[in-house]
């Protein structure tokens, strides 16, 4: 009987692991190349651009380009228009994220109930706004919110209530846009919640019912703990989305009235493509990135502290 060489036994697994690692890198190489070309390189270029005074004159002749260091960031942080845009963006995020998550979760819980009929039809109806063209739906909502001819004000007047200048009053412009944004995006998060709700074992609900738990206690002690990681994911996606609002205020209010709906991304657009201060616009982009990163890290820390994820 031959005895296997222990040296070969040690060498073969290491060679196998090396081959698997090379194969894995070969498979991910195209994706890594695409990320490098279309994400990493533009990000680095934008960072370098934010350290210059790149404007329309430099666009015509690169000899007019000058390195200014952190001057763009210093001017940005002393610009009251930027802080106004940041305040509006925070208002959108603070109000919009809970509203969109609550609407999405409520719709998912209802559609997950077995007593609801024609659930596929309802899913399509709720998800349809997300896949429709944003600009087209924003224009439609402008007419719905019209002060004299809008359907919403017609309904209010039918109830004996006064008409509201939804898009012309600074106190109602943000709520009006929030109504549209929540309606537009909640279907996407609804599908995410619906998918994870269908993975919760029925045995947990059965055990809760045996213990005398009603629908609210079942939702609180069974559903919410089961979907906590997904709730974290949806909240991170929602925060990033609301911090990047642009098309909605651009189409519906053009940043008005009295710049009450100018967001950070809208401010960046005006700096870069209205005034052609591309260096300053790049600085705005990086400040926005740092804000989103900081809030995401806070969300992760809070979620880890309460046990939403490991």
PDB file of C-alpha atoms in Angstrom:
ATOM      1  CA  UNK A   1       0.000   0.000   0.000  1.00  0.00           C
ATOM      2  CA  UNK A   2       1.427   3.374  -1.028  1.00  0.00           C
ATOM      3  CA  UNK A   3       1.426   6.267   1.354  1.00  0.00           C
ATOM      4  CA  UNK A   4       0.476   9.699  -0.042  1.00  0.00           C
ATOM      5  CA  UNK A   5       3.174  12.306   0.121  1.00  0.00           C
ATOM      6  CA  UNK A   6       2.131  14.867   2.784  1.00  0.00           C
ATOM      7  CA  UNK A   7       3.935  17.609   0.845  1.00  0.00           C
ATOM      8  CA  UNK A   8       1.631  17.100  -2.147  1.00  0.00           C
ATOM      9  CA  UNK A   9      -1.361  17.170   0.172  1.00  0.00           C
ATOM     10  CA  UNK A  10      -0.313  20.598   1.363  1.00  0.00           C
ATOM     11  CA  UNK A  11       0.548  21.988  -2.085  1.00  0.00           C
ATOM     12  CA  UNK A  12      -2.539  20.964  -4.051  1.00  0.00           C
ATOM     13  CA  UNK A  13      -5.129  22.865  -1.968  1.00  0.00           C
ATOM     14  CA  UNK A  14      -3.031  26.035  -2.126  1.00  0.00           C
ATOM     15  CA  UNK A  15      -2.742  25.703  -5.893  1.00  0.00           C
ATOM     16  CA  UNK A  16      -6.511  25.187  -6.098  1.00  0.00           C
ATOM     17  CA  UNK A  17      -7.163  28.285  -4.034  1.00  0.00           C
ATOM     18  CA  UNK A  18      -4.819  30.305  -6.233  1.00  0.00           C
ATOM     19  CA  UNK A  19      -6.612  29.139  -9.377  1.00  0.00           C
ATOM     20  CA  UNK A  20      -9.985  30.017  -7.870  1.00  0.00           C
ATOM     21  CA  UNK A  21      -8.748  33.462  -6.863  1.00  0.00           C
ATOM     22  CA  UNK A  22      -7.405  34.131 -10.357  1.00  0.00           C
ATOM     23  CA  UNK A  23     -10.697  32.981 -11.856  1.00  0.00           C
ATOM     24  CA  UNK A  24     -12.624  35.227  -9.456  1.00  0.00           C
ATOM     25  CA  UNK A  25     -10.495  38.249 -10.354  1.00  0.00           C
ATOM     26  CA  UNK A  26     -10.965  37.465 -14.040  1.00  0.00           C
ATOM     27  CA  UNK A  27     -14.746  37.493 -13.593  1.00  0.00           C
ATOM     28  CA  UNK A  28     -14.834  40.777 -11.643  1.00  0.00           C
ATOM     29  CA  UNK A  29     -12.216  42.492 -13.818  1.00  0.00           C
ATOM     30  CA  UNK A  30     -14.742  43.866 -16.392  1.00  0.00           C
ATOM     31  CA  UNK A  31     -16.895  45.323 -13.616  1.00  0.00           C
ATOM     32  CA  UNK A  32     -13.872  46.803 -11.866  1.00  0.00           C
ATOM     33  CA  UNK A  33     -12.698  48.299 -15.162  1.00  0.00           C
ATOM     34  CA  UNK A  34     -16.117  49.865 -15.762  1.00  0.00           C
ATOM     35  CA  UNK A  35     -16.203  51.273 -12.219  1.00  0.00           C
ATOM     36  CA  UNK A  36     -12.725  52.720 -12.698  1.00  0.00           C
ATOM     37  CA  UNK A  37     -13.530  54.313 -16.047  1.00  0.00           C
ATOM     38  CA  UNK A  38     -16.986  55.660 -15.288  1.00  0.00           C
ATOM     39  CA  UNK A  39     -16.780  56.348 -11.545  1.00  0.00           C
ATOM     40  CA  UNK A  40     -13.298  56.523 -10.041  1.00  0.00           C
ATOM     41  CA  UNK A  41     -11.641  58.572 -12.795  1.00  0.00           C
ATOM     42  CA  UNK A  42     -14.517  61.135 -13.059  1.00  0.00           C
ATOM     43  CA  UNK A  43     -14.601  61.480  -9.261  1.00  0.00           C
ATOM     44  CA  UNK A  44     -10.860  62.157  -9.086  1.00  0.00           C
ATOM     45  CA  UNK A  45     -11.131  64.594 -12.011  1.00  0.00           C
ATOM     46  CA  UNK A  46     -14.004  66.417 -10.296  1.00  0.00           C
ATOM     47  CA  UNK A  47     -12.009  66.628  -7.062  1.00  0.00           C
ATOM     48  CA  UNK A  48      -9.077  68.199  -8.915  1.00  0.00           C
ATOM     49  CA  UNK A  49     -11.511  70.497 -10.739  1.00  0.00           C
ATOM     50  CA  UNK A  50     -12.910  71.720  -7.417  1.00  0.00           C
ATOM     51  CA  UNK A  51      -9.427  73.017  -6.548  1.00  0.00           C
ATOM     52  CA  UNK A  52      -9.337  75.284  -9.616  1.00  0.00           C
ATOM     53  CA  UNK A  53     -11.238  78.310 -10.907  1.00  0.00           C
ATOM     54  CA  UNK A  54     -12.443  76.410 -13.968  1.00  0.00           C
ATOM     55  CA  UNK A  55     -15.047  78.619 -15.657  1.00  0.00           C
ATOM     56  CA  UNK A  56     -16.205  79.522 -19.161  1.00  0.00           C
ATOM     57  CA  UNK A  57     -12.926  81.283 -19.876  1.00  0.00           C
ATOM     58  CA  UNK A  58     -10.925  78.205 -18.963  1.00  0.00           C
ATOM     59  CA  UNK A  59     -13.332  76.154 -21.048  1.00  0.00           C
ATOM     60  CA  UNK A  60     -12.356  78.252 -24.058  1.00  0.00           C
ATOM     61  CA  UNK A  61      -8.645  78.230 -23.256  1.00  0.00           C
ATOM     62  CA  UNK A  62      -7.028  75.975 -20.644  1.00  0.00           C
ATOM     63  CA  UNK A  63      -4.271  78.570 -20.152  1.00  0.00           C
ATOM     64  CA  UNK A  64      -6.862  80.586 -18.187  1.00  0.00           C
ATOM     65  CA  UNK A  65      -7.165  77.746 -15.679  1.00  0.00           C
ATOM     66  CA  UNK A  66      -5.685  78.513 -12.270  1.00  0.00           C
ATOM     67  CA  UNK A  67      -5.148  76.435  -9.146  1.00  0.00           C
ATOM     68  CA  UNK A  68      -6.948  78.097  -6.219  1.00  0.00           C
ATOM     69  CA  UNK A  69      -6.718  75.396  -3.556  1.00  0.00           C
ATOM     70  CA  UNK A  70      -9.610  75.446  -1.080  1.00  0.00           C
ATOM     71  CA  UNK A  71     -10.929  78.870  -2.093  1.00  0.00           C
ATOM     72  CA  UNK A  72     -14.020  77.356  -3.728  1.00  0.00           C
ATOM     73  CA  UNK A  73     -14.889  75.585  -0.477  1.00  0.00           C
ATOM     74  CA  UNK A  74     -14.255  78.722   1.595  1.00  0.00           C
ATOM     75  CA  UNK A  75     -16.500  80.821  -0.629  1.00  0.00           C
ATOM     76  CA  UNK A  76     -19.132  78.129  -0.629  1.00  0.00           C
ATOM     77  CA  UNK A  77     -19.292  77.919   3.164  1.00  0.00           C
ATOM     78  CA  UNK A  78     -19.713  81.698   3.399  1.00  0.00           C
ATOM     79  CA  UNK A  79     -22.420  81.853   0.703  1.00  0.00           C
ATOM     80  CA  UNK A  80     -25.902  82.353   2.230  1.00  0.00           C
ATOM     81  CA  UNK A  81     -27.526  80.938  -0.910  1.00  0.00           C
ATOM     82  CA  UNK A  82     -25.745  77.626  -0.331  1.00  0.00           C
ATOM     83  CA  UNK A  83     -26.898  77.456   3.278  1.00  0.00           C
ATOM     84  CA  UNK A  84     -30.442  78.233   2.155  1.00  0.00           C
ATOM     85  CA  UNK A  85     -30.244  75.372  -0.326  1.00  0.00           C
ATOM     86  CA  UNK A  86     -28.849  73.106   2.396  1.00  0.00           C
ATOM     87  CA  UNK A  87     -31.724  74.052   4.699  1.00  0.00           C
ATOM     88  CA  UNK A  88     -34.273  73.257   1.983  1.00  0.00           C
ATOM     89  CA  UNK A  89     -32.567  69.940   1.252  1.00  0.00           C
ATOM     90  CA  UNK A  90     -32.577  68.962   4.923  1.00  0.00           C
ATOM     91  CA  UNK A  91     -36.271  69.883   5.112  1.00  0.00           C
ATOM     92  CA  UNK A  92     -37.018  67.642   2.138  1.00  0.00           C
ATOM     93  CA  UNK A  93     -35.027  64.785   3.686  1.00  0.00           C
ATOM     94  CA  UNK A  94     -36.372  65.106   7.245  1.00  0.00           C
ATOM     95  CA  UNK A  95     -39.981  65.198   6.063  1.00  0.00           C
ATOM     96  CA  UNK A  96     -39.748  63.038   2.961  1.00  0.00           C
ATOM     97  CA  UNK A  97     -37.775  60.021   4.184  1.00  0.00           C
ATOM     98  CA  UNK A  98     -40.202  59.042   6.998  1.00  0.00           C
ATOM     99  CA  UNK A  99     -43.223  59.744   4.784  1.00  0.00           C
ATOM    100  CA  UNK A 100     -41.933  57.653   1.883  1.00  0.00           C
ATOM    101  CA  UNK A 101     -40.882  54.749   4.128  1.00  0.00           C
ATOM    102  CA  UNK A 102     -44.205  54.808   5.999  1.00  0.00           C
ATOM    103  CA  UNK A 103     -46.203  54.853   2.753  1.00  0.00           C
ATOM    104  CA  UNK A 104     -44.082  52.075   1.236  1.00  0.00           C
ATOM    105  CA  UNK A 105     -44.278  49.855   4.313  1.00  0.00           C
ATOM    106  CA  UNK A 106     -48.021  50.401   4.733  1.00  0.00           C
ATOM    107  CA  UNK A 107     -48.679  49.482   1.105  1.00  0.00           C
ATOM    108  CA  UNK A 108     -46.423  46.408   1.385  1.00  0.00           C
ATOM    109  CA  UNK A 109     -48.133  45.176   4.556  1.00  0.00           C
ATOM    110  CA  UNK A 110     -51.576  45.616   2.977  1.00  0.00           C
ATOM    111  CA  UNK A 111     -50.596  43.834  -0.240  1.00  0.00           C
ATOM    112  CA  UNK A 112     -48.951  41.037   1.744  1.00  0.00           C
ATOM    113  CA  UNK A 113     -52.244  40.269   3.489  1.00  0.00           C
ATOM    114  CA  UNK A 114     -53.957  37.189   2.098  1.00  0.00           C
ATOM    115  CA  UNK A 115     -57.406  38.763   2.309  1.00  0.00           C
ATOM    116  CA  UNK A 116     -56.539  41.324  -0.378  1.00  0.00           C
ATOM    117  CA  UNK A 117     -57.794  40.341  -3.811  1.00  0.00           C
ATOM    118  CA  UNK A 118     -56.119  41.049  -7.162  1.00  0.00           C
ATOM    119  CA  UNK A 119     -52.766  41.669  -5.500  1.00  0.00           C
ATOM    120  CA  UNK A 120     -50.753  41.556  -8.755  1.00  0.00           C
ATOM    121  CA  UNK A 121     -52.924  44.335 -10.185  1.00  0.00           C
ATOM    122  CA  UNK A 122     -52.445  46.497  -7.102  1.00  0.00           C
ATOM    123  CA  UNK A 123     -48.687  45.937  -7.222  1.00  0.00           C
ATOM    124  CA  UNK A 124     -48.525  47.128 -10.809  1.00  0.00           C
ATOM    125  CA  UNK A 125     -50.696  50.160 -10.028  1.00  0.00           C
ATOM    126  CA  UNK A 126     -48.557  51.185  -7.043  1.00  0.00           C
ATOM    127  CA  UNK A 127     -45.282  50.604  -8.875  1.00  0.00           C
ATOM    128  CA  UNK A 128     -46.374  52.358 -12.094  1.00  0.00           C
ATOM    129  CA  UNK A 129     -45.544  55.927 -10.926  1.00  0.00           C
ATOM    130  CA  UNK A 130     -41.922  54.935 -10.320  1.00  0.00           C
ATOM    131  CA  UNK A 131     -41.363  53.816 -13.919  1.00  0.00           C
ATOM    132  CA  UNK A 132     -43.161  56.733 -15.559  1.00  0.00           C
ATOM    133  CA  UNK A 133     -41.157  59.655 -16.935  1.00  0.00           C
ATOM    134  CA  UNK A 134     -40.309  62.050 -14.122  1.00  0.00           C
ATOM    135  CA  UNK A 135     -40.581  65.263 -16.138  1.00  0.00           C
ATOM    136  CA  UNK A 136     -43.917  64.286 -17.674  1.00  0.00           C
ATOM    137  CA  UNK A 137     -45.460  63.377 -14.315  1.00  0.00           C
ATOM    138  CA  UNK A 138     -44.060  66.551 -12.737  1.00  0.00           C
ATOM    139  CA  UNK A 139     -45.776  68.641 -15.423  1.00  0.00           C
ATOM    140  CA  UNK A 140     -49.042  66.786 -14.793  1.00  0.00           C
ATOM    141  CA  UNK A 141     -48.737  67.479 -11.060  1.00  0.00           C
ATOM    142  CA  UNK A 142     -48.185  71.156 -11.805  1.00  0.00           C
ATOM    143  CA  UNK A 143     -51.616  71.226 -13.418  1.00  0.00           C
ATOM    144  CA  UNK A 144     -53.142  69.202 -10.581  1.00  0.00           C
ATOM    145  CA  UNK A 145     -51.803  71.762  -8.101  1.00  0.00           C
ATOM    146  CA  UNK A 146     -52.795  74.794 -10.178  1.00  0.00           C
ATOM    147  CA  UNK A 147     -54.371  77.508  -8.047  1.00  0.00           C
ATOM    148  CA  UNK A 148     -57.434  78.131 -10.252  1.00  0.00           C
ATOM    149  CA  UNK A 149     -57.787  75.073 -12.472  1.00  0.00           C
ATOM    150  CA  UNK A 150     -56.164  72.271 -10.439  1.00  0.00           C
ATOM    151  CA  UNK A 151     -58.172  69.212  -9.443  1.00  0.00           C
ATOM    152  CA  UNK A 152     -56.833  69.336  -5.874  1.00  0.00           C
ATOM    153  CA  UNK A 153     -58.040  72.883  -5.293  1.00  0.00           C
ATOM    154  CA  UNK A 154     -61.336  72.006  -6.962  1.00  0.00           C
ATOM    155  CA  UNK A 155     -61.760  69.254  -4.392  1.00  0.00           C
ATOM    156  CA  UNK A 156     -60.911  71.608  -1.533  1.00  0.00           C
ATOM    157  CA  UNK A 157     -63.392  74.194  -2.758  1.00  0.00           C
ATOM    158  CA  UNK A 158     -66.046  71.481  -3.085  1.00  0.00           C
ATOM    159  CA  UNK A 159     -65.587  70.835   0.629  1.00  0.00           C
ATOM    160  CA  UNK A 160     -65.941  74.541   1.404  1.00  0.00           C
ATOM    161  CA  UNK A 161     -62.231  75.092   1.966  1.00  0.00           C
ATOM    162  CA  UNK A 162     -60.258  77.925   0.335  1.00  0.00           C
ATOM    163  CA  UNK A 163     -57.984  77.222  -2.604  1.00  0.00           C
ATOM    164  CA  UNK A 164     -54.275  76.938  -1.849  1.00  0.00           C
ATOM    165  CA  UNK A 165     -51.498  78.431  -3.959  1.00  0.00           C
ATOM    166  CA  UNK A 166     -49.466  75.254  -3.661  1.00  0.00           C
ATOM    167  CA  UNK A 167     -46.504  76.177  -5.850  1.00  0.00           C
ATOM    168  CA  UNK A 168     -46.629  79.958  -5.419  1.00  0.00           C
ATOM    169  CA  UNK A 169     -46.440  80.201  -1.633  1.00  0.00           C
ATOM    170  CA  UNK A 170     -43.131  79.486   0.180  1.00  0.00           C
ATOM    171  CA  UNK A 171     -45.013  77.845   3.050  1.00  0.00           C
ATOM    172  CA  UNK A 172     -46.710  75.266   0.805  1.00  0.00           C
ATOM    173  CA  UNK A 173     -44.198  74.760  -2.001  1.00  0.00           C
ATOM    174  CA  UNK A 174     -42.111  72.159  -0.175  1.00  0.00           C
ATOM    175  CA  UNK A 175     -45.170  70.127   0.989  1.00  0.00           C
ATOM    176  CA  UNK A 176     -46.524  70.231  -2.574  1.00  0.00           C
ATOM    177  CA  UNK A 177     -43.289  68.860  -4.029  1.00  0.00           C
ATOM    178  CA  UNK A 178     -43.091  66.280  -1.219  1.00  0.00           C
ATOM    179  CA  UNK A 179     -46.540  64.975  -2.138  1.00  0.00           C
ATOM    180  CA  UNK A 180     -45.353  64.410  -5.675  1.00  0.00           C
ATOM    181  CA  UNK A 181     -41.991  62.859  -4.697  1.00  0.00           C
ATOM    182  CA  UNK A 182     -43.521  60.416  -2.206  1.00  0.00           C
ATOM    183  CA  UNK A 183     -46.159  59.395  -4.741  1.00  0.00           C
ATOM    184  CA  UNK A 184     -43.441  58.939  -7.357  1.00  0.00           C
ATOM    185  CA  UNK A 185     -40.963  56.784  -5.430  1.00  0.00           C
ATOM    186  CA  UNK A 186     -42.901  54.837  -2.801  1.00  0.00           C
ATOM    187  CA  UNK A 187     -43.681  51.978  -5.206  1.00  0.00           C
ATOM    188  CA  UNK A 188     -40.000  51.038  -5.504  1.00  0.00           C
ATOM    189  CA  UNK A 189     -39.511  50.742  -1.752  1.00  0.00           C
ATOM    190  CA  UNK A 190     -42.848  48.955  -1.525  1.00  0.00           C
ATOM    191  CA  UNK A 191     -41.545  46.121  -3.700  1.00  0.00           C
ATOM    192  CA  UNK A 192     -38.443  45.804  -1.509  1.00  0.00           C
ATOM    193  CA  UNK A 193     -40.556  45.610   1.646  1.00  0.00           C
ATOM    194  CA  UNK A 194     -43.004  43.225  -0.006  1.00  0.00           C
ATOM    195  CA  UNK A 195     -40.191  40.856  -0.969  1.00  0.00           C
ATOM    196  CA  UNK A 196     -38.804  40.690   2.561  1.00  0.00           C
ATOM    197  CA  UNK A 197     -42.258  40.405   4.159  1.00  0.00           C
ATOM    198  CA  UNK A 198     -42.889  37.261   2.128  1.00  0.00           C
ATOM    199  CA  UNK A 199     -39.786  35.670   3.694  1.00  0.00           C
ATOM    200  CA  UNK A 200     -41.074  36.063   7.284  1.00  0.00           C
ATOM    201  CA  UNK A 201     -42.185  32.567   8.447  1.00  0.00           C
ATOM    202  CA  UNK A 202     -45.897  32.166   9.116  1.00  0.00           C
ATOM    203  CA  UNK A 203     -45.002  30.146  12.212  1.00  0.00           C
ATOM    204  CA  UNK A 204     -43.891  33.355  13.944  1.00  0.00           C
ATOM    205  CA  UNK A 205     -47.271  34.983  13.378  1.00  0.00           C
ATOM    206  CA  UNK A 206     -49.057  31.818  14.446  1.00  0.00           C
ATOM    207  CA  UNK A 207     -47.069  31.696  17.678  1.00  0.00           C
ATOM    208  CA  UNK A 208     -47.814  35.374  18.310  1.00  0.00           C
ATOM    209  CA  UNK A 209     -51.539  34.799  17.781  1.00  0.00           C
ATOM    210  CA  UNK A 210     -51.486  31.859  20.206  1.00  0.00           C
ATOM    211  CA  UNK A 211     -49.859  34.120  22.790  1.00  0.00           C
ATOM    212  CA  UNK A 212     -52.718  36.581  22.348  1.00  0.00           C
ATOM    213  CA  UNK A 213     -50.945  39.208  20.262  1.00  0.00           C
ATOM    214  CA  UNK A 214     -53.169  41.397  18.131  1.00  0.00           C
ATOM    215  CA  UNK A 215     -52.318  42.810  14.691  1.00  0.00           C
ATOM    216  CA  UNK A 216     -50.398  45.787  16.109  1.00  0.00           C
ATOM    217  CA  UNK A 217     -48.308  43.675  18.489  1.00  0.00           C
ATOM    218  CA  UNK A 218     -47.600  41.196  15.694  1.00  0.00           C
ATOM    219  CA  UNK A 219     -46.395  44.037  13.510  1.00  0.00           C
ATOM    220  CA  UNK A 220     -44.294  45.533  16.298  1.00  0.00           C
ATOM    221  CA  UNK A 221     -42.726  42.363  17.717  1.00  0.00           C
ATOM    222  CA  UNK A 222     -42.610  40.082  14.652  1.00  0.00           C
ATOM    223  CA  UNK A 223     -42.670  42.110  11.445  1.00  0.00           C
ATOM    224  CA  UNK A 224     -40.423  45.030  12.385  1.00  0.00           C
ATOM    225  CA  UNK A 225     -37.568  42.929  13.853  1.00  0.00           C
ATOM    226  CA  UNK A 226     -37.671  40.650  10.805  1.00  0.00           C
ATOM    227  CA  UNK A 227     -37.418  43.500   8.305  1.00  0.00           C
ATOM    228  CA  UNK A 228     -34.988  45.702  10.301  1.00  0.00           C
ATOM    229  CA  UNK A 229     -31.995  45.169   7.944  1.00  0.00           C
ATOM    230  CA  UNK A 230     -34.176  45.951   4.938  1.00  0.00           C
ATOM    231  CA  UNK A 231     -35.523  49.030   6.718  1.00  0.00           C
ATOM    232  CA  UNK A 232     -31.932  50.209   7.126  1.00  0.00           C
ATOM    233  CA  UNK A 233     -31.226  49.653   3.427  1.00  0.00           C
ATOM    234  CA  UNK A 234     -34.361  51.519   2.362  1.00  0.00           C
ATOM    235  CA  UNK A 235     -33.619  54.410   4.705  1.00  0.00           C
ATOM    236  CA  UNK A 236     -30.088  54.810   3.320  1.00  0.00           C
ATOM    237  CA  UNK A 237     -31.377  54.751  -0.264  1.00  0.00           C
ATOM    238  CA  UNK A 238     -34.150  57.222   0.599  1.00  0.00           C
ATOM    239  CA  UNK A 239     -31.802  59.685   2.308  1.00  0.00           C
ATOM    240  CA  UNK A 240     -29.476  59.650  -0.699  1.00  0.00           C
ATOM    241  CA  UNK A 241     -32.436  60.160  -3.039  1.00  0.00           C
ATOM    242  CA  UNK A 242     -33.894  63.121  -1.140  1.00  0.00           C
ATOM    243  CA  UNK A 243     -30.485  64.769  -0.835  1.00  0.00           C
ATOM    244  CA  UNK A 244     -30.213  64.591  -4.628  1.00  0.00           C
ATOM    245  CA  UNK A 245     -33.558  66.159  -5.505  1.00  0.00           C
ATOM    246  CA  UNK A 246     -33.235  68.246  -8.637  1.00  0.00           C
ATOM    247  CA  UNK A 247     -35.690  67.515 -11.423  1.00  0.00           C
ATOM    248  CA  UNK A 248     -38.778  67.886  -9.224  1.00  0.00           C
ATOM    249  CA  UNK A 249     -38.171  71.487  -8.063  1.00  0.00           C
ATOM    250  CA  UNK A 250     -36.605  72.365 -11.415  1.00  0.00           C
ATOM    251  CA  UNK A 251     -39.728  71.393 -13.362  1.00  0.00           C
ATOM    252  CA  UNK A 252     -42.400  72.356 -10.839  1.00  0.00           C
ATOM    253  CA  UNK A 253     -41.122  75.614  -9.315  1.00  0.00           C
ATOM    254  CA  UNK A 254     -37.739  76.480 -10.884  1.00  0.00           C
ATOM    255  CA  UNK A 255     -36.447  76.840  -7.343  1.00  0.00           C
ATOM    256  CA  UNK A 256     -39.111  79.361  -6.302  1.00  0.00           C
ATOM    257  CA  UNK A 257     -40.992  80.997  -4.875  1.00  0.00           C
ATOM    258  CA  UNK A 258     -38.336  83.148  -3.187  1.00  0.00           C
ATOM    259  CA  UNK A 259     -35.836  80.272  -3.586  1.00  0.00           C
ATOM    260  CA  UNK A 260     -37.815  78.216  -1.076  1.00  0.00           C
ATOM    261  CA  UNK A 261     -37.334  75.007  -3.095  1.00  0.00           C
ATOM    262  CA  UNK A 262     -33.725  75.444  -4.214  1.00  0.00           C
ATOM    263  CA  UNK A 263     -31.906  72.240  -3.234  1.00  0.00           C
ATOM    264  CA  UNK A 264     -28.158  71.650  -3.047  1.00  0.00           C
ATOM    265  CA  UNK A 265     -28.198  69.825  -6.374  1.00  0.00           C
ATOM    266  CA  UNK A 266     -30.223  72.639  -7.944  1.00  0.00           C
ATOM    267  CA  UNK A 267     -27.712  75.139  -6.556  1.00  0.00           C
ATOM    268  CA  UNK A 268     -24.882  73.063  -8.026  1.00  0.00           C
ATOM    269  CA  UNK A 269     -26.616  73.015 -11.410  1.00  0.00           C
ATOM    270  CA  UNK A 270     -26.948  76.789 -11.436  1.00  0.00           C
ATOM    271  CA  UNK A 271     -23.319  77.287 -10.421  1.00  0.00           C
ATOM    272  CA  UNK A 272     -22.067  74.909 -13.095  1.00  0.00           C
ATOM    273  CA  UNK A 273     -24.397  75.372 -16.049  1.00  0.00           C
ATOM    274  CA  UNK A 274     -26.020  78.765 -15.506  1.00  0.00           C
ATOM    275  CA  UNK A 275     -23.021  80.752 -14.282  1.00  0.00           C
ATOM    276  CA  UNK A 276     -20.358  78.360 -15.652  1.00  0.00           C
ATOM    277  CA  UNK A 277     -18.442  78.223 -12.367  1.00  0.00           C
ATOM    278  CA  UNK A 278     -17.548  74.576 -12.853  1.00  0.00           C
ATOM    279  CA  UNK A 279     -14.864  74.597 -10.164  1.00  0.00           C
ATOM    280  CA  UNK A 280     -17.351  75.902  -7.592  1.00  0.00           C
ATOM    281  CA  UNK A 281     -19.973  73.408  -8.773  1.00  0.00           C
ATOM    282  CA  UNK A 282     -17.503  70.558  -8.242  1.00  0.00           C
ATOM    283  CA  UNK A 283     -16.918  71.816  -4.711  1.00  0.00           C
ATOM    284  CA  UNK A 284     -20.685  71.728  -4.092  1.00  0.00           C
ATOM    285  CA  UNK A 285     -20.772  68.142  -5.327  1.00  0.00           C
ATOM    286  CA  UNK A 286     -18.085  67.048  -2.884  1.00  0.00           C
ATOM    287  CA  UNK A 287     -19.711  68.834   0.045  1.00  0.00           C
ATOM    288  CA  UNK A 288     -22.971  67.064  -0.827  1.00  0.00           C
ATOM    289  CA  UNK A 289     -21.104  63.748  -1.013  1.00  0.00           C
ATOM    290  CA  UNK A 290     -19.602  64.309   2.440  1.00  0.00           C
ATOM    291  CA  UNK A 291     -23.029  65.157   3.873  1.00  0.00           C
ATOM    292  CA  UNK A 292     -24.592  61.972   2.481  1.00  0.00           C
ATOM    293  CA  UNK A 293     -21.605  59.913   3.676  1.00  0.00           C
ATOM    294  CA  UNK A 294     -21.815  61.374   7.189  1.00  0.00           C
ATOM    295  CA  UNK A 295     -25.557  60.722   7.483  1.00  0.00           C
ATOM    296  CA  UNK A 296     -25.113  57.174   6.154  1.00  0.00           C
ATOM    297  CA  UNK A 297     -22.417  56.469   8.752  1.00  0.00           C
ATOM    298  CA  UNK A 298     -24.711  57.796  11.487  1.00  0.00           C
ATOM    299  CA  UNK A 299     -27.518  55.541  10.235  1.00  0.00           C
ATOM    300  CA  UNK A 300     -25.206  52.529  10.275  1.00  0.00           C
ATOM    301  CA  UNK A 301     -23.983  53.357  13.780  1.00  0.00           C
ATOM    302  CA  UNK A 302     -27.513  53.774  15.120  1.00  0.00           C
ATOM    303  CA  UNK A 303     -28.668  50.576  13.399  1.00  0.00           C
ATOM    304  CA  UNK A 304     -25.736  48.638  14.858  1.00  0.00           C
ATOM    305  CA  UNK A 305     -26.449  50.031  18.297  1.00  0.00           C
ATOM    306  CA  UNK A 306     -30.092  48.935  18.224  1.00  0.00           C
ATOM    307  CA  UNK A 307     -29.220  45.605  16.609  1.00  0.00           C
ATOM    308  CA  UNK A 308     -30.713  46.195  13.153  1.00  0.00           C
ATOM    309  CA  UNK A 309     -27.738  44.504  11.566  1.00  0.00           C
ATOM    310  CA  UNK A 310     -24.631  42.667  12.679  1.00  0.00           C
TER     311      UNK A 310
END
